[in-house]
Amino acid sequence: MAEPVGADALVFAGVSKVFGAGRARITALDDLSLAIKAGRVTGLLGPDGAGKTTMIRLAAGLLRADRGRVHVLGQNITKTARAVQQRIGYMPQRFGLYEDLTVQENLDLYARLQGLARAGRLARYAELLKLTALGPFRARPAGKLSGGMKQKLGLACALLRIPEFLLLDEPTVGVDPISRRELWHIIAALRAEGVSVLVSTAYLDEAERCDDVVLLDRGRALAQADPAAMESALQGRCFRVTHPTTPRRALQQTLLAQLPVLEARLDATSVHVLLAPDTTPPDITGAAWQGVAARFADVFVDRLHARRPAHARAEATAPATPRESEVVLEVRGLNRFFGDFHAVRDIEFTVKRGEVFGLLGANGAGKTTTFRMLCGLLPASSGSLLVAGQNLLKAPAEARRQIGYVAQKFSLYGTLSVAQNLAFFAAAYGLRGERRGRRLAWAEEEFELGPFQAMNAGDLPLGYKQRLALACALLHEPPILFLDEPTSGVDPLTRSEFWQRINHYAAAGTTVLVTTHFMDEAEYCDHLLLMSLGAALAAGTPAEIRAAAASAENPDPSMEDAFIALIAAHEQTIRRAA
Amino acid sequence: MWGRLIALIHKEFLALLRDKASRFVLIGPPLIQLLVFSYAATFDLSNIAFVVVNDDPGLAGRQLLARLTGAPSFHEIATLPSTDGIAAFIDSGRALMAVHIERDFTRDLLAGRPGPVQIIIDGRNSNTATIALNYANDIVLAFAADWAASHGTAPPPASLITRAWYNPDLLSRWFVVPGIVGLLTFVVTILVSALSVVRERESGTYDQLLVSPYRPWEILLGKAIPGFLIGGAEAALITAAAMLWFRVPLTGNPLALALGLALFLISAIGIGLMISALAATQQQGLLGAFLFLVPAIILSGFATPIANMPVAVQYLTLMNPMRYLMVILRGAFLEGDGIRALANQYWPLAVLGLASMTTAAWLVRRRMY
Amino acid sequence: MNGRRLAGLITKETLQIFRDPSALGIAFILPLFLLLLFGFGVSLNAEHVPIGVVADHPNPTTDPLVAALRHSRYFEVRPLAGLGPARDLLSRREIDAILWLRNDFARQTLTEAPATIGLIVNGTDANTARLVQGYVLQAWMIWLAQQNQAAARPLGLSVALQFRIWFNPALRSQDYLVPGLIAIIMTLIGALLTALVVAREWERGTMEALMAAPVTMAEILAGKLLPYFVLGMGGMALSVALAVFVFAVPLHGSVLILALASALFMLVALGMGLLISSLARIQFVAGQIAIVVTFLPAFILSGFVFDIRSMPAPVQMITRILPARYFVSILQSVFLAGDVWSVILPDMAVLAVMATFFLGVTLARSRKRLD
């Protein structure tokens, strides 16, 4: 490739990067060549392990390429790392904040490191604190900020000296929807000032906010284009499918079993389908097909040739008729205090057999605390909890056979192999003889764990860790399944595959209680409880919640819009009360 | 039910032994410590460097010096013309001791008067100084007795004959090596058990266990039994090394030793599990183990006798299981003790074991939330 | 080095030290804890050793010997009726030694044939046994002198042995343990604490942000080094004050030399800590390595408790590569002997070389990159 032109903020020319050695060799970037134009916002998307973080770190001069050249703002980063670092801003995945230092002290540190003169500093602080609305929290330690505030502080630290080129590594992970929106407003404002931005993200809808998108997979660039152009390339392949009698979830199962269907996602009231190129909609009696515009999620699935889970290809299971009357989980007047901190306030809900029930909210909303109380891992301060008619905290150990549990971060024995983990959980739940063999074989086949049997659970790719955790939780065929943030940190493809599985088990009669901070996953649940700051914001079916947030200017809000509207309303009531 | 418990124990072993780092913690440091302690932790002086100033022209002075240089523990490095040069050798640490035989030594001896000899010792390390002093004293007394015998002067009215029971040659190693059996068993057992619960809590698998049909006591046993087996194996291995490699005789009843070790392991595991239940992270667990181990080892009688400690501290050591184990180990190895002779060590260990395990069980249950 | 950037890093590090109780704990509480533990808990001077005295026929000749033992602060005399019960007590560890004056003792002392006094010690603890033996020997010699004077006959003991113990005439074990302990404490502050705080920056992802900022690696290292150097010297000052004022260890040498040697050793320890943290980026692993390669050897092989001169030759060779060995030697000399240049200069030279080596290797190894 020729020497970089002035109009490119970042140029990769034949860049390769390999980590580790011997058997543990991982090729993060494989002969990657691309150019990122100056003055634009470029999104970096791809599944886990695609090389997004490696690429951003190479651009920040934190890694050295094994082969190839990296030019940032026209300078070779290997030769002039420090000169380049004066001109760029970089925010690492975990924001790079000193948690025991206050907001102001963090700003002071990075201002000095950027070499800002004292005089210029104060004016810049004022601007940044205004931009990030952190002004009132200057004296608060960074560790005590919410996820969204940490993210904004991290950004402010990267922006102290107005950079020519801003690198953001997954800035929106685990951050609430309002903060995500605010971040994108800041990014838009920076672009208006002429700053080039490269941002990696796990949220596919964010791709649509970028001027350019780079799709990365296994260290190679699959595509680089304007997201709108990528979407319009799928013209005529996306449909909104409805059926007068079949429920959405059953319809989705049926659709997924059809060959030309690449992807079927649950939408507000219908199923969104992406067909393989040059195919026609399969014939399903009663189904209404309506052509719709593609979304970026479709582009992602199309370009990455999603591998579909085994059972989806098999015959779709006929949904067991849910005995609507039977209440499996019942929570009344639930409260939990940690010292003075009121973590969960007066939560109430019931879950019926065969339902998928979602607890939604940003990090720190009290979802996990509620969840742990339900599993009997944490006593409630007040209120009643019944799981299959019992309080698990006090019930005899045998009652816990009723539940399967997948913890946050897929807690398994990392130094035990996949087979050893499965064998241990089989024994822990007292599986013996023929049943043990049958269930272990089922787990291996259902979750395609065969090739990984001898691998340590800790070394599995993230998606497979999630599968193994689910397999361990389902070995004893529990009627109730508890899932705590099962999709956090997992790429969009794995998330969609995961939800297909969950729908499958729910259809077969398993009751599922799940927490998530992805608002779009709300559509997969039958009933929801939206939480914020420990309190319930709204409860009901996804349609009911969206309807409650509908307004004149937004008659058909997405779940994220609904959440933001509800939070705004909630905060107003709190303010009025105060 | 037993199947489930065995699965729990099996899992614990796999988790400990499959991981390179934790396998190293079990095997590496104990081995290094065994070697280093056994060879380096000694108070025996084998090479006392000394300088000589002999102002005595006579025979007796030369005879006394010959005895000193001939003694295996002494090593003459210089003969100085005058006492002025002594300071340079002692100050720089090149010599531990200076022997000054005064001018009238032979004359006085022949005249039946005590001949004057002066010994100067570097007291910076008081223990080394005391031992060197005793060695020198022995040699000079022996010379005096022989001189008296051969020259017909009156012998001293009495002689002192010393016998050391259980360790006739007074080898430090015989004292240190049995102590190491206890020390390493203690360290490994505490580390294994102190990290066991908190490691699972940190990785989130502890919740996974708590939502399974395991009962709290099963989980506790599942943690305690692997610690017991590993501690026991470690103890057996080091005992074998002590006997076969370091040649320390096991004169007492091996069963008495085994019983003592078993009781000790229970109390050590109880303490380890207590630390583990209180710690929120592995690092806290490690720090807790360290903060417990250092005083427990120092105040156990491993290196310095408990009798030398202030009385208040001596009472404190009654709560230290290591203290009883030290007596059991040395009793069984060197003093030929059997079960009955050690009964007074067993029951406090049993009490401590019961107390620590109960507390651990209570803490583990409480810290489930 | 840019002053503004360095000042920023130092301010940050200082604020963190004061916010994080564990750093202050390692720097100030731990020294206190260890000094009190060793100062009060560990003594190699046996005092009040229980000794059984079996005098088959007590009489005026033996009384002074028993009295000499009784008046010695080293012994606690228990008169016993016979050798049988005495043996029992010894095997039950209720007494540590038996002094046996046979029934014919008094008669024999009057005859030509020398009488024998039997001393039986429990040899299990060889060191204590030797101390007991030495103390009895001293008591016995005093008694001999008295006997001879009383009898007005020539001394049976033909050599007048005179001991002069330099530097620590009372042979107090605290006087050498406490200065040595300071080396252990400085190792903990310098190596363990530094290794942990750098690893913490890696773990929390702040190192990544630092490296992406336009600072040099030398500035990052200096930003760690200076605050912990000050902290370590603070811990040192505390330890010296405790040693002198609480444990009454004499300080014969000059405070300046002490400070200079400590500063050099602190640099070595910090260099080791930084080097460890450049190898291990997880606090758990860094802590383990720091304990195994710096703390344990400093504890056992530095001459702090166990005299290096007593170790086998190969082990003595190993101790030569341990920085703590040189610092312990300086400390014991400066405290007890004074400014002995023949010890201090060579030891300080070695420390200076080691400091240069560790800091140099760390600087050379540290690249401003994550791989």
Coordinates of N, CA, C and O in Angstrom, one line a residue, chain A residues 54-119:
Chain A
T54 N -7.6 -5.6 19.7 CA -6.2 -5.6 19.2 C -6.0 -4.5 18.2 O -5.0 -3.8 18.2
M55 N -7.0 -4.3 17.3 CA -6.8 -3.2 16.3 C -6.7 -1.9 16.9 O -5.9 -1.0 16.6
I56 N -7.6 -1.6 17.9 CA -7.6 -0.3 18.5 C -6.3 -0.1 19.3 O -5.7 1.0 19.3
R57 N -5.9 -1.1 20.0 CA -4.6 -1.0 20.8 C -3.4 -0.7 19.9 O -2.5 0.0 20.2
L58 N -3.4 -1.4 18.7 CA -2.3 -1.1 17.8 C -2.4 0.3 17.3 O -1.3 1.0 17.2
A59 N -3.6 0.8 17.1 CA -3.7 2.2 16.7 C -3.3 3.2 17.8 O -2.8 4.3 17.5
A60 N -3.4 2.8 19.1 CA -3.0 3.6 20.2 C -1.5 3.5 20.5 O -1.0 4.1 21.4
G61 N -0.8 2.6 19.8 CA 0.6 2.4 20.0 C 0.9 1.5 21.3 O 2.0 1.5 21.8
L62 N -0.1 0.8 21.7 CA 0.0 -0.1 22.9 C 0.5 -1.4 22.5 O 1.0 -2.2 23.4
L63 N 0.4 -1.8 21.3 CA 1.0 -3.1 20.8 C 1.8 -2.8 19.6 O 1.7 -1.8 18.9
R64 N 2.7 -3.7 19.3 CA 3.5 -3.6 18.1 C 3.1 -4.7 17.2 O 3.0 -5.9 17.6
A65 N 2.9 -4.4 15.9 CA 2.5 -5.3 14.9 C 3.6 -6.3 14.6 O 4.8 -5.9 14.6
D66 N 3.2 -7.6 14.4 CA 4.3 -8.6 14.1 C 4.7 -8.3 12.6 O 5.9 -8.5 12.3
R67 N 3.7 -8.0 11.8 CA 4.1 -7.7 10.4 C 3.2 -6.5 10.0 O 2.1 -6.3 10.5
G68 N 3.6 -5.8 9.0 CA 2.8 -4.7 8.4 C 3.1 -3.4 9.1 O 3.9 -3.3 10.1
R69 N 2.4 -2.3 8.6 CA 2.7 -1.0 9.1 C 1.4 -0.4 9.6 O 0.3 -0.6 9.0
V70 N 1.4 0.4 10.7 CA 0.3 1.1 11.2 C 0.6 2.6 11.1 O 1.6 3.0 11.7
H71 N -0.2 3.4 10.4 CA 0.0 4.8 10.3 C -1.2 5.5 11.0 O -2.3 5.3 10.6
V72 N -0.9 6.4 11.9 CA -1.9 7.1 12.6 C -1.7 8.6 12.3 O -0.6 9.1 12.6
L73 N -2.7 9.3 11.8 CA -2.6 10.7 11.4 C -1.3 10.9 10.6 O -0.6 11.9 10.8
G74 N -1.0 10.0 9.7 CA 0.1 10.2 8.8 C 1.4 9.9 9.4 O 2.4 10.0 8.7
Q75 N 1.5 9.4 10.7 CA 2.8 9.1 11.3 C 2.8 7.6 11.5 O 1.8 7.0 11.9
N76 N 4.0 7.0 11.4 CA 4.2 5.6 11.7 C 4.3 5.4 13.2 O 5.1 5.9 13.9
I77 N 3.3 4.7 13.7 CA 3.1 4.6 15.2 C 4.3 3.9 15.8 O 4.7 4.3 17.0
T78 N 4.9 2.9 15.2 CA 6.0 2.2 15.8 C 7.2 3.2 16.0 O 7.9 3.0 17.0
K79 N 7.4 4.1 15.1 CA 8.6 5.0 15.3 C 8.3 6.2 16.1 O 9.2 6.7 16.8
T80 N 7.0 6.7 16.1 CA 6.8 7.9 16.8 C 5.6 7.8 17.8 O 4.7 8.7 17.8
A81 N 5.6 6.7 18.5 CA 4.5 6.4 19.4 C 4.1 7.6 20.3 O 2.9 8.0 20.3
R82 N 5.1 8.3 20.9 CA 4.8 9.3 21.8 C 4.2 10.6 21.1 O 3.3 11.2 21.6
A83 N 4.8 10.8 20.0 CA 4.3 12.0 19.2 C 2.9 11.8 18.8 O 2.0 12.7 18.9
V84 N 2.6 10.6 18.4 CA 1.2 10.3 18.0 C 0.3 10.3 19.2 O -0.8 10.9 19.2
Q85 N 0.8 9.8 20.4 CA -0.1 9.8 21.6 C -0.5 11.2 22.0 O -1.4 11.4 22.7
Q86 N 0.4 12.2 21.7 CA 0.0 13.6 22.0 C -1.2 14.0 21.2 O -1.9 15.0 21.6
R87 N -1.5 13.4 20.1 CA -2.5 13.9 19.2 C -3.8 13.0 19.2 O -4.8 13.4 18.6
I88 N -3.7 11.9 19.9 CA -4.9 11.1 19.9 C -5.5 11.0 21.3 O -4.9 11.4 22.3
G89 N -6.8 10.6 21.4 CA -7.4 10.3 22.6 C -7.8 8.9 22.6 O -8.2 8.3 21.6
Y90 N -7.6 8.2 23.8 CA -7.9 6.8 23.8 C -8.7 6.4 25.1 O -8.3 6.8 26.2
M91 N -9.8 5.7 25.0 CA -10.5 5.2 26.2 C -10.5 3.7 26.1 O -11.2 3.1 25.3
P92 N -9.8 3.1 27.1 CA -9.8 1.6 27.1 C -11.2 1.1 27.6 O -12.0 1.8 28.0
Q93 N -11.3 -0.3 27.4 CA -12.6 -0.9 27.7 C -13.1 -0.6 29.1 O -14.3 -0.4 29.3
R94 N -12.2 -0.6 30.0 CA -12.6 -0.4 31.4 C -12.4 1.1 31.9 O -12.3 1.4 33.0
F95 N -12.3 1.9 30.9 CA -12.3 3.4 31.1 C -11.0 3.9 31.7 O -10.7 5.1 31.6
G96 N -10.1 3.0 32.3 CA -8.8 3.5 32.8 C -8.9 4.5 33.9 O -8.0 5.4 34.0
L97 N -9.9 4.4 34.7 CA -10.0 5.4 35.8 C -9.4 4.8 37.1 O -9.4 3.6 37.3
Y98 N -8.8 5.7 37.9 CA -8.4 5.3 39.3 C -9.6 5.4 40.2 O -10.1 6.5 40.5
E99 N -10.1 4.3 40.6 CA -11.3 4.2 41.3 C -11.3 4.9 42.7 O -12.3 5.4 43.2
D100 N -10.1 4.9 43.3 CA -10.0 5.6 44.6 C -9.7 7.1 44.5 O -9.6 7.7 45.5
L101 N -9.5 7.6 43.3 CA -9.4 9.0 43.2 C -10.7 9.6 42.8 O -11.5 9.0 42.1
T102 N -10.9 10.9 43.1 CA -12.1 11.6 42.8 C -12.2 11.9 41.3 O -11.2 11.9 40.6
V103 N -13.3 12.4 40.9 CA -13.5 12.8 39.5 C -12.5 13.9 39.2 O -11.8 13.8 38.2
Q104 N -12.4 14.9 40.1 CA -11.4 16.0 39.8 C -10.0 15.5 39.8 O -9.2 15.9 38.9
E105 N -9.7 14.6 40.7 CA -8.3 14.1 40.8 C -7.9 13.3 39.5 O -6.8 13.4 39.0
N106 N -8.9 12.5 39.0 CA -8.6 11.8 37.8 C -8.4 12.8 36.6 O -7.5 12.6 35.8
L107 N -9.2 13.9 36.6 CA -9.0 14.9 35.5 C -7.7 15.5 35.7 O -6.9 15.7 34.7
D108 N -7.3 15.9 36.9 CA -6.0 16.5 37.1 C -4.9 15.7 36.6 O -3.9 16.1 36.0
L109 N -4.9 14.4 37.0 CA -3.9 13.5 36.6 C -3.7 13.5 35.1 O -2.6 13.7 34.5
Y110 N -4.8 13.2 34.3 CA -4.7 13.1 32.9 C -4.3 14.4 32.3 O -3.7 14.5 31.2
A111 N -4.8 15.6 32.9 CA -4.4 16.9 32.3 C -2.9 17.1 32.4 O -2.3 17.5 31.5
R112 N -2.3 16.7 33.6 CA -0.9 16.8 33.7 C -0.2 15.9 32.7 O 0.8 16.2 32.1
L113 N -0.7 14.6 32.6 CA 0.0 13.7 31.7 C -0.1 14.2 30.3 O 0.8 13.9 29.5
Q114 N -1.2 14.9 29.9 CA -1.3 15.4 28.6 C -0.5 16.7 28.4 O -0.4 17.3 27.4
G115 N 0.1 17.2 29.6 CA 0.9 18.3 29.5 C 0.2 19.6 29.4 O 0.7 20.6 28.9
L116 N -1.1 19.6 29.8 CA -1.9 20.9 29.8 C -1.4 21.9 30.8 O -1.1 21.5 31.9
A117 N -1.2 23.1 30.4 CA -0.8 24.2 31.3 C -1.9 24.5 32.2 O -3.1 24.3 31.9
R118 N -1.6 24.9 33.4 CA -2.6 25.1 34.5 C -3.7 26.1 34.0 O -4.8 25.9 34.3
A119 N -3.2 27.1 33.3 CA -4.2 28.2 32.9 C -5.3 27.6 32.0 O -6.5 27.8 32.2

